[in-house]
Amino acid sequence: MVYSFLLLKIMHELSIAMGIVKIAEDETAKVKENTVTKIELEIGQLAGIEIDSLNFVWESAVKDSVLEKAIKEITIIPGKAKCADCDTVFYLENIYDSCPKCNSNFKGILQGKELRVKALEVI
Amino acid sequence: MCGTCGCGTDDNGPTILKPGEQPHNHVHEHTHDGIHFHSHEDAEHNHQHKVLKIEQDILQNNQVLAARNRGYFEAKNIFALNLVSSPGSGKTSILEKTLADLSAEIPFYVIEGDQQTLNDANRIDALKIPVIQINTGKGCHLESDMVYNAVKKLNIKDNSVLMIENVGNLVCPSMFDLGESKRVVIISTTEGEDKPIKYPDMFHTSDICIINKIDLLPYLNIDVEKLKNYALKVNPNLQFFEVSATTGEGMEAWYNWLKKNLI
Ligand SMILES: Nc1nc2c(ncn2[C@@H]2O[C@H](COP(=O)(O)OP(=O)(O)O)[C@@H](O)[C@H]2O)c(=O)[nH]1
Ligand SMILES: [Mg+2]
Ligand SMILES: [Zn+2]
Ligand SMILES: [Zn+2]
Ligand SMILES: [Zn+2]
Ligand SMILES: [Zn+2]
Ligand SMILES: [Zn+2]
């Protein structure tokens, strides 16, 4: 059970990594480049991606792609929400964290769901 | 703002930057109150690279296709449901029971997602409901383009209900919008009440939650109220239905919800 969950988790990050590779391939093809030296990613803390798992699958995902030699730089965007009941803006680690002031669970997520390729550095 | 990695001073708040495995050492520390320390340790590093600003959402491709599906469903007045759960919670059983009870009054179509086998599609086919099986192979979730292709094959009539049974997995399907009208998360009484906070994204993105296998409650010591409270903590708007696909108990309320959405 634990094993199969781990496997799923890794599959999940692998599919995300493949999505990143696809974007890099498409964007470099547009400008006729074929080696990326650095890729900048933005990943929100509430996006459901574990950086460790992403790092774990990265090497096999980028093999034989334009990203093979690229440095990966990840900006982690902390989760932030605004309470729908008392307007308090607060940071959250989990999507289910309640308002620290009034304990309400009703909130709007302001940031932390990002999953974005920010920039590519090519030679 | 760091000219090398572009981190820092972001308009929508503080960022924490992990240097990753780059050869030129960055020291980055950010705190939640916006204090930002930053230094580059290798002064000689030469920045003659060309930077392509991409700013593209990694799931954007799927989102664009989901929007296309959604437009198609709206134009044809198709009420599309995306059923998600762990393997074995009872997605196919709930479908079978629902189709058996309602197919005389509602035209149904079904898309079955599994990594392997046509088993679930065969179970639906036995009820004489049009069904397409998508086998995702290694893929652990359905994506919008798969649904689009299946929908084209199904040749769905206007004013009908499309049931999409996703791959049994509480992790990834939460990130992939299929263009559905509503998302239905199913959890069974054998799964433990803290599942909603262990897999919060699935409960956060769902509209209703069906708690299945209530016929087993006398044999289990699960606290259903506790399960609901955990789920409400994740998603205070979640609406619950407690059912048994086996005995049919509680199914009426779910049918009423379904019919109410077809008007
Ligand atoms: N006792 C009981 N068993 C159920 C119920 N619903 C489904 N099951 C059983 O749970 C197992 C998995 O059901 P299935 O519908 O295939 O789950 P799926 O993987 O989510 O599609 C099967 O053996 C079903 O007979 C229920 O309400 N009560
Ligand atoms: Mg099934
Ligand atoms: Zn509050
Ligand atoms: Zn830097
Ligand atoms: Zn910085
Ligand atoms: Zn550089
Ligand atoms: Zn997946």
Coordinates of C-alpha atoms in Angstrom, one line a residue, chain B residues 1 9 11 24 28 35 44 54 77 79 85 95 117 127 130 139 141 146-147 157 185 195 202 210 219 221 245 249 254:
Chain B
M1 CA 15.7 41.2 -7.9
T9 CA 10.8 40.9 -5.3
D11 CA 4.6 41.6 -6.8
H24 CA 27.2 29.1 -9.4
H28 CA 18.8 32.8 -0.8
I35 CA 12.8 40.2 4.2
E44 CA 33.1 35.7 -12.3
I54 CA 8.0 31.8 -21.0
N77 CA -26.6 20.6 -23.0
F79 CA -24.2 17.3 -18.0
S85 CA -11.8 8.0 -6.1
L95 CA -22.6 3.9 -12.0
T117 CA -8.6 -3.9 -19.2
L127 CA -26.6 -2.5 -19.1
P130 CA -23.1 3.5 -24.8
G139 CA -0.9 7.1 -17.2
H141 CA -5.3 10.0 -14.8
M146 CA -8.5 11.6 -24.2
V147 CA -12.0 12.7 -23.2
K157 CA -26.9 13.2 -28.3
V185 CA -15.3 12.4 -5.3
K195 CA -8.4 10.6 3.8
M202 CA -9.1 15.9 -4.6
I210 CA -20.4 10.3 -2.2
Y219 CA -18.9 -3.9 11.0
N221 CA -15.5 1.6 13.5
A245 CA -24.4 0.9 -4.2
E249 CA -29.7 2.7 0.4
W254 CA -28.0 11.4 -5.2

